[in-house]
Coordinates of C-alpha atoms in Angstrom, one line a residue:
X1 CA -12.6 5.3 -18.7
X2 CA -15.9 6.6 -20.3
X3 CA -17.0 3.2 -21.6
X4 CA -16.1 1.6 -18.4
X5 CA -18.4 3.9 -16.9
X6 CA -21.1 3.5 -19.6
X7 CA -21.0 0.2 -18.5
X8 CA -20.8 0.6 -15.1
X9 CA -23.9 2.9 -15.0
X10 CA -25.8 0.5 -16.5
X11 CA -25.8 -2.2 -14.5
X12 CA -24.7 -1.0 -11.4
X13 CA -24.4 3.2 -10.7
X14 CA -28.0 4.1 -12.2
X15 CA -29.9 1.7 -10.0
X16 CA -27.2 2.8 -6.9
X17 CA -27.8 6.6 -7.4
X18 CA -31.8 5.8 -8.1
X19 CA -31.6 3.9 -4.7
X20 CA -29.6 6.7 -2.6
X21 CA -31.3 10.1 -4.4
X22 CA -34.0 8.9 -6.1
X23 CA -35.6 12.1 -8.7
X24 CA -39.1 13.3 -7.9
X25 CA -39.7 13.0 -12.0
X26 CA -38.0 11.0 -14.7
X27 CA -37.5 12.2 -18.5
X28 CA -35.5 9.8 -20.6
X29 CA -33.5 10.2 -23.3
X30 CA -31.6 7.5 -24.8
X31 CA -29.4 9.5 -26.9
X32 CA -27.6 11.3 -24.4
X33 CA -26.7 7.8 -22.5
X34 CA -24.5 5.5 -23.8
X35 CA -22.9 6.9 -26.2
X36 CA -19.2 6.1 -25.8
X37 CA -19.8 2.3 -25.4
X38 CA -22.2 2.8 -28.2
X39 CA -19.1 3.2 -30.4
X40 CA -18.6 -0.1 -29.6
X41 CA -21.7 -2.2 -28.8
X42 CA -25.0 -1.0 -28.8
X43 CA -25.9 -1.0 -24.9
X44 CA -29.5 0.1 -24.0
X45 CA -29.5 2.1 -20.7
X46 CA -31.3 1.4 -17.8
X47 CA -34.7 1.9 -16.8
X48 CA -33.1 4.0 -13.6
X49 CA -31.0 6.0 -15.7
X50 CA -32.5 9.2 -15.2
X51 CA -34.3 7.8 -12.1
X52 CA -31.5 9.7 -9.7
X53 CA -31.1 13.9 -8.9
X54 CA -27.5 12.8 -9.8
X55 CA -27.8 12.4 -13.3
X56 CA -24.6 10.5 -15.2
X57 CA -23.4 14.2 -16.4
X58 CA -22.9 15.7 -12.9
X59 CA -19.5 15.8 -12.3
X60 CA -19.6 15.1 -9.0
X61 CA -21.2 11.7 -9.6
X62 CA -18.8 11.0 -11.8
X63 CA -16.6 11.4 -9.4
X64 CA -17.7 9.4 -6.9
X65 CA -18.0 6.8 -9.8
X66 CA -14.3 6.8 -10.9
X67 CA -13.5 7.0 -7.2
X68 CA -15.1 3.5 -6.7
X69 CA -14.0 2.0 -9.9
X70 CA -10.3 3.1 -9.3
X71 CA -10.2 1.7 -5.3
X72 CA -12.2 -1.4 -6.4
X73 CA -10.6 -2.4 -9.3
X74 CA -7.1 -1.2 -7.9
X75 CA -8.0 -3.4 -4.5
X76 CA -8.9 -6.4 -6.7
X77 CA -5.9 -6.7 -9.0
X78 CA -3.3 -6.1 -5.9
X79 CA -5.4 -8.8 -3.7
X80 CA -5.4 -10.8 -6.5
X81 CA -2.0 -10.5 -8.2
X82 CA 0.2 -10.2 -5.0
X83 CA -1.8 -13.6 -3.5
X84 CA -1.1 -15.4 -7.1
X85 CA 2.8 -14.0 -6.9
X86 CA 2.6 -14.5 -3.5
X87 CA 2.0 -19.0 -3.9
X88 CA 3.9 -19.0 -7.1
X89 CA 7.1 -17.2 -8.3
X90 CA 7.8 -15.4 -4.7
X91 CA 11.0 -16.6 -3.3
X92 CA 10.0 -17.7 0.1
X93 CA 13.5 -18.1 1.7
X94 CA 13.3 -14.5 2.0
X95 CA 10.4 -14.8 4.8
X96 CA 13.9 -15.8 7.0
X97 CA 15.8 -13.3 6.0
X98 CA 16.9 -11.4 9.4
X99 CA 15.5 -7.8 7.9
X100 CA 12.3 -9.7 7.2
X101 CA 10.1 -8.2 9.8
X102 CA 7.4 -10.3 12.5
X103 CA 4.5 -10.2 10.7
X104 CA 5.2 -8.1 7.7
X105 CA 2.7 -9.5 5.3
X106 CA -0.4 -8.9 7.7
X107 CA 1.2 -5.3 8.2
X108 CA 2.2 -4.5 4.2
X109 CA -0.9 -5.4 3.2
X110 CA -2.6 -3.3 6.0
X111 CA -0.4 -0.2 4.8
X112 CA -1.7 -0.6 1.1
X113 CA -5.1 -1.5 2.5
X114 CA -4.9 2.0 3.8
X115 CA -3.1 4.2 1.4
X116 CA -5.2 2.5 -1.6
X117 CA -8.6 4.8 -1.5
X118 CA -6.4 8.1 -0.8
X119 CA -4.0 7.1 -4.2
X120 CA -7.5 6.7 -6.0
X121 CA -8.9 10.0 -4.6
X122 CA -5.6 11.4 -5.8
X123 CA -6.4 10.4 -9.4
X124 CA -10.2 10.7 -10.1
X125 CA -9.0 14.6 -12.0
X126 CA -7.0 12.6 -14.1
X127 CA -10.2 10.0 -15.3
X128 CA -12.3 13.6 -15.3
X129 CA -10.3 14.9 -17.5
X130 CA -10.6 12.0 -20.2
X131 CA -14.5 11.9 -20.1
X132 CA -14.7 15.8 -20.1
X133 CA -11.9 15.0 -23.8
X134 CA -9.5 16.5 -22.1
X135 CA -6.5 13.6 -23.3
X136 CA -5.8 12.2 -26.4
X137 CA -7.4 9.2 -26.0
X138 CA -8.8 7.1 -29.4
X139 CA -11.7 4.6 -30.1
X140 CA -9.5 2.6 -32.8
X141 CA -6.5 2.4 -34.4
X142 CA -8.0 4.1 -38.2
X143 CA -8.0 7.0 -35.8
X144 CA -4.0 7.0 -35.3
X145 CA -2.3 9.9 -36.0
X146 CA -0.5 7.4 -38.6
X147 CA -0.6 3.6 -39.3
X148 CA 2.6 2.8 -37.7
X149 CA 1.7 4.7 -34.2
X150 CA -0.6 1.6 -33.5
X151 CA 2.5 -0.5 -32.5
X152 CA 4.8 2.7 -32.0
X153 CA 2.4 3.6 -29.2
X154 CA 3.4 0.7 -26.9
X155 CA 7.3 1.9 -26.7
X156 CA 6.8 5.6 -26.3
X157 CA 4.4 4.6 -23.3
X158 CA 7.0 2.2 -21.7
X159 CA 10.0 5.0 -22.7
X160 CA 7.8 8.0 -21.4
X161 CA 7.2 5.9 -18.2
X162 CA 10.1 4.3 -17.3
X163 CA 12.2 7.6 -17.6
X164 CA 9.2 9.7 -15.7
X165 CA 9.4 7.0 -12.6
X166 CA 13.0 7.3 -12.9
X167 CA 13.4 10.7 -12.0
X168 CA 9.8 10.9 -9.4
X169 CA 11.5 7.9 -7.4
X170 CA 15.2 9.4 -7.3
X171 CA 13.5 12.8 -6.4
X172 CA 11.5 10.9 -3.3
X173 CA 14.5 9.7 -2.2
X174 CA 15.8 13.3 -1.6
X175 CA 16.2 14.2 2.4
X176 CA 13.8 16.9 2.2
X177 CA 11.2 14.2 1.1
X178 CA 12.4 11.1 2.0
X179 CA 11.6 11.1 6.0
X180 CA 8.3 11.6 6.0
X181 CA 7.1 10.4 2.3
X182 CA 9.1 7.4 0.6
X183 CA 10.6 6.3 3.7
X184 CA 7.3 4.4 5.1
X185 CA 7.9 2.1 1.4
X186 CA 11.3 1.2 2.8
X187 CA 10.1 -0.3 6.1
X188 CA 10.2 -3.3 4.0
X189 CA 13.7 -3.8 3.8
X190 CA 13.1 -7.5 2.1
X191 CA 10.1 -6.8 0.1
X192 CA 7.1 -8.9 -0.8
X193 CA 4.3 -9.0 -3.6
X194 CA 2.3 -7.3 -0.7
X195 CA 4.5 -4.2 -0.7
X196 CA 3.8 -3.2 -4.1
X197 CA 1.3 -0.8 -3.3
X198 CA 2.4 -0.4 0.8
X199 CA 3.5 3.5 0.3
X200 CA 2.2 6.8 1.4
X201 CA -0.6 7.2 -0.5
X202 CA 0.9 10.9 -2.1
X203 CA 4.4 8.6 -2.5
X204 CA 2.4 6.2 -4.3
X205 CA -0.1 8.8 -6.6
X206 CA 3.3 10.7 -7.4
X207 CA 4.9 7.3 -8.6
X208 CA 1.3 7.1 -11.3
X209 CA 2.0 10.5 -12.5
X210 CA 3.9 9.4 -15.7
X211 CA 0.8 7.3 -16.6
X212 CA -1.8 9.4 -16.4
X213 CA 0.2 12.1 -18.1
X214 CA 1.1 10.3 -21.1
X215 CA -2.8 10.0 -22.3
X216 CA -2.7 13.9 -22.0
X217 CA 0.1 14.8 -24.4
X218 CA 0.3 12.2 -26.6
X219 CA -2.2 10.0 -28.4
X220 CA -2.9 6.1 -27.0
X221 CA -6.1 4.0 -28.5
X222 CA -8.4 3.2 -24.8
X223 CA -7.5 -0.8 -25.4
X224 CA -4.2 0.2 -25.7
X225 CA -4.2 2.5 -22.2
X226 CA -6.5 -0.7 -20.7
X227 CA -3.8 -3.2 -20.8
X228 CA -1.0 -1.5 -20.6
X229 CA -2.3 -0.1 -16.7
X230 CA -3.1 -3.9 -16.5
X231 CA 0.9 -4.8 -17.4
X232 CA 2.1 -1.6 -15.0
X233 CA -0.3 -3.2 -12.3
X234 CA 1.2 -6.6 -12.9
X235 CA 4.8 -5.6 -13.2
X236 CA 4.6 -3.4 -10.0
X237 CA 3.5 -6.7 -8.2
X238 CA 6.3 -8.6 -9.9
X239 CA 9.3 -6.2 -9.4
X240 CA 8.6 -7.0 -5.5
X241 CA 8.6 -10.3 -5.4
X242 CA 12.4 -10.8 -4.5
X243 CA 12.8 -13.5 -7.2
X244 CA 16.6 -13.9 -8.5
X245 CA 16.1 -15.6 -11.5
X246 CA 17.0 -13.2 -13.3
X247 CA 19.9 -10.7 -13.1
X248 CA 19.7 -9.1 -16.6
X249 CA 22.0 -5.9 -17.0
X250 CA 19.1 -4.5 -19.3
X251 CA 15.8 -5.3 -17.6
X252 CA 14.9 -3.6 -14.0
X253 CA 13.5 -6.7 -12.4
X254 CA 12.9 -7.8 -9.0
X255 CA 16.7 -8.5 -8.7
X256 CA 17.2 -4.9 -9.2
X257 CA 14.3 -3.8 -7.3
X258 CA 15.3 -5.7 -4.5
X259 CA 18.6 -4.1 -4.4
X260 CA 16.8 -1.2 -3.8
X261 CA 15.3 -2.4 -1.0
X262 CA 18.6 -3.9 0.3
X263 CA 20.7 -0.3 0.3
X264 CA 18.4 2.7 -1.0
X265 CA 20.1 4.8 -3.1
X266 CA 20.6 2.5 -6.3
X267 CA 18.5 1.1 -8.8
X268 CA 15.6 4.0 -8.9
X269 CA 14.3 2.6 -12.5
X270 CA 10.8 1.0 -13.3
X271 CA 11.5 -1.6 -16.4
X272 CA 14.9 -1.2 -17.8
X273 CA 18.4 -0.4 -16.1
X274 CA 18.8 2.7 -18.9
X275 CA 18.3 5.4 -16.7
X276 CA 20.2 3.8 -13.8
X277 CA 23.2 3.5 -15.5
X278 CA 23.0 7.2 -17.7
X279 CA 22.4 8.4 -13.7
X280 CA 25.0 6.5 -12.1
X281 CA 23.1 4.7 -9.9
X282 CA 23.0 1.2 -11.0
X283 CA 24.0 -1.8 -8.9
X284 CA 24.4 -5.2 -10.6
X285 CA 22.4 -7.7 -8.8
X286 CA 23.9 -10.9 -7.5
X287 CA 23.5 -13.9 -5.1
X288 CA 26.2 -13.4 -3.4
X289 CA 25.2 -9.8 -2.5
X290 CA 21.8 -10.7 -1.0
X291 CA 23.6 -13.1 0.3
X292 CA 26.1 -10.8 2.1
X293 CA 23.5 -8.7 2.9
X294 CA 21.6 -11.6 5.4
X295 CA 24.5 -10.9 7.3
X296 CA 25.0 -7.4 7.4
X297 CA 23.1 -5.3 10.1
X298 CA 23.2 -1.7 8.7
X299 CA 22.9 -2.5 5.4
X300 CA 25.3 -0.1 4.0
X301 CA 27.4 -1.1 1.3
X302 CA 29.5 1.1 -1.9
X303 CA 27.9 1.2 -5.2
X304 CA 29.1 -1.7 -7.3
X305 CA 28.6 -1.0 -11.1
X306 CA 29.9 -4.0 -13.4

């Protein structure tokens, strides 16, 4: 996050802060700016950058900063992705399903619409932390603790992950939480790409944890960390689209996810079935159970593990 912001600055924050609390006097020195993209491109800074009372090493402009970058950029890929999902691979037969509320597009997309700038609040000490060199965050992959940690890095962030949603999501689903925190996710009974980010925002920032965590204890290279948030943003969207394609005992796709939707307490996982099944609460998707379950008005059904 500190050459996005570099970046940023540059072309867009120094001029913004220069505009809103413009300095009585200037002093600039191009050493101090720049330096993280620097590492990667030489990037002159701007002639506002010291043109603001907030200068780029106040903390609290930097956290305005990541607040905007985090909403924005969260907004943009869910807009985005969900509408792309949306006209593509969503299974529209689902928009008759009798659970399928009046209007529920127009009224998921308000919910995330709504919880989105509170989730991004929520995570701005996280990207603090990584400027301030807080994490474990690396420029390139000479600086991997060794060579085979470049590709070993991928796994352990999708192991770390998938077992720390796991346990956050089966937790949330606990009665003491459940009422008032995860159960405004399960409004939408029959999900769409829409819902992916329709949660309470703490619901959703508590779901992110595993993420942000990982960078803190153990080491990731920044392009690494950049696109995998861009395959968690894009699998998030994906896992709701209700597609059954696919019914893969191993992989915890929207078959499974949708299952979840269908009767709760089953299938809690993010990408594989692993801890499902070691937790004993794995239900094998099928056809014939969504199928069933157009029919059935309560929705409650026993676990089915096969």
């Amino acid at each position: 996050m500190d050459v996005v912001l570099d970046i940023l600055d540059t072309f867009l924050f120094d001029r913004l802060y220069a505009a809103i609390l413009p300095a009585s006097s200037t002093t600039y020195a191009a050493s101090l700016h720049n330096r993280h993209v620097n590492v990667y491109m030489h990037l002159e800074p701007s002639q506002w950058v010291d043109a603001s009372v907030l200068k780029r090493d106040d903390v609290v402009r930097q956290a305005i900063s990541l607040f905007l970058i985090t909403w924005i950029f969260g907004l943009a890929m869910y807009l985005t992705g969900s509408t792309i999902i949306y006209f593509t691979l969503f299974d529209r037969k689902t928009l008759h399903h009798p659970r399928h509320h009046p209007n529920q597009i127009r009224l998921e997309i308000q919910h995330a619409l709504s919880s989105m700038p509170v989730m991004a609040l929520l995570t701005v000490p996280f990207f603090l932390a990584e400027i301030h060199g807080y994490s474990k965050l690396y420029d390139f992959t000479t600086e991997a603790p060794f060579a085979a940690y470049t590709y070993l890095q991928y796994p352990l962030f999708l192991l770390f992950t998938d077992a720390g949603i796991y346990w956050i999501h089966r937790g949330l689903h606990h009665r003491s939480v459940y009422g008032w925190l995860h159960k405004p996710h399960h409004r939408w009974i029959v999900p769409s790409p829409f819902a992916s980010y329709a949660f309470h925002p703490i619901d959703g920032w508590s779901q992110s944890l595993p993420y942000h965590v990982f960078p803190l204890i153990l080491p990731l290279q920044k392009g690494a960390y950049l696109g995998l948030f861009g395959f968690v943003t894009v699998w998030t969207l994906f896992i709701h689209d209700a597609e059954f394609l696919s019914s893969s005992k191993v992989v915890n796709g929207p078959a499974c996810h949708t299952m979840h939707h269908l009767y709760f307490n089953y299938n809690y996982g993010q990408y594989t079935t692993f801890w499902d099944r070691f937790g004993g609460t794995y239900y094998k998707p099928r056809l014939d159970k969504f199928g069933q379950a157009q029919k059935e008005k309560d929705g409650s059904v026993s676990q089915k593990d096969d």
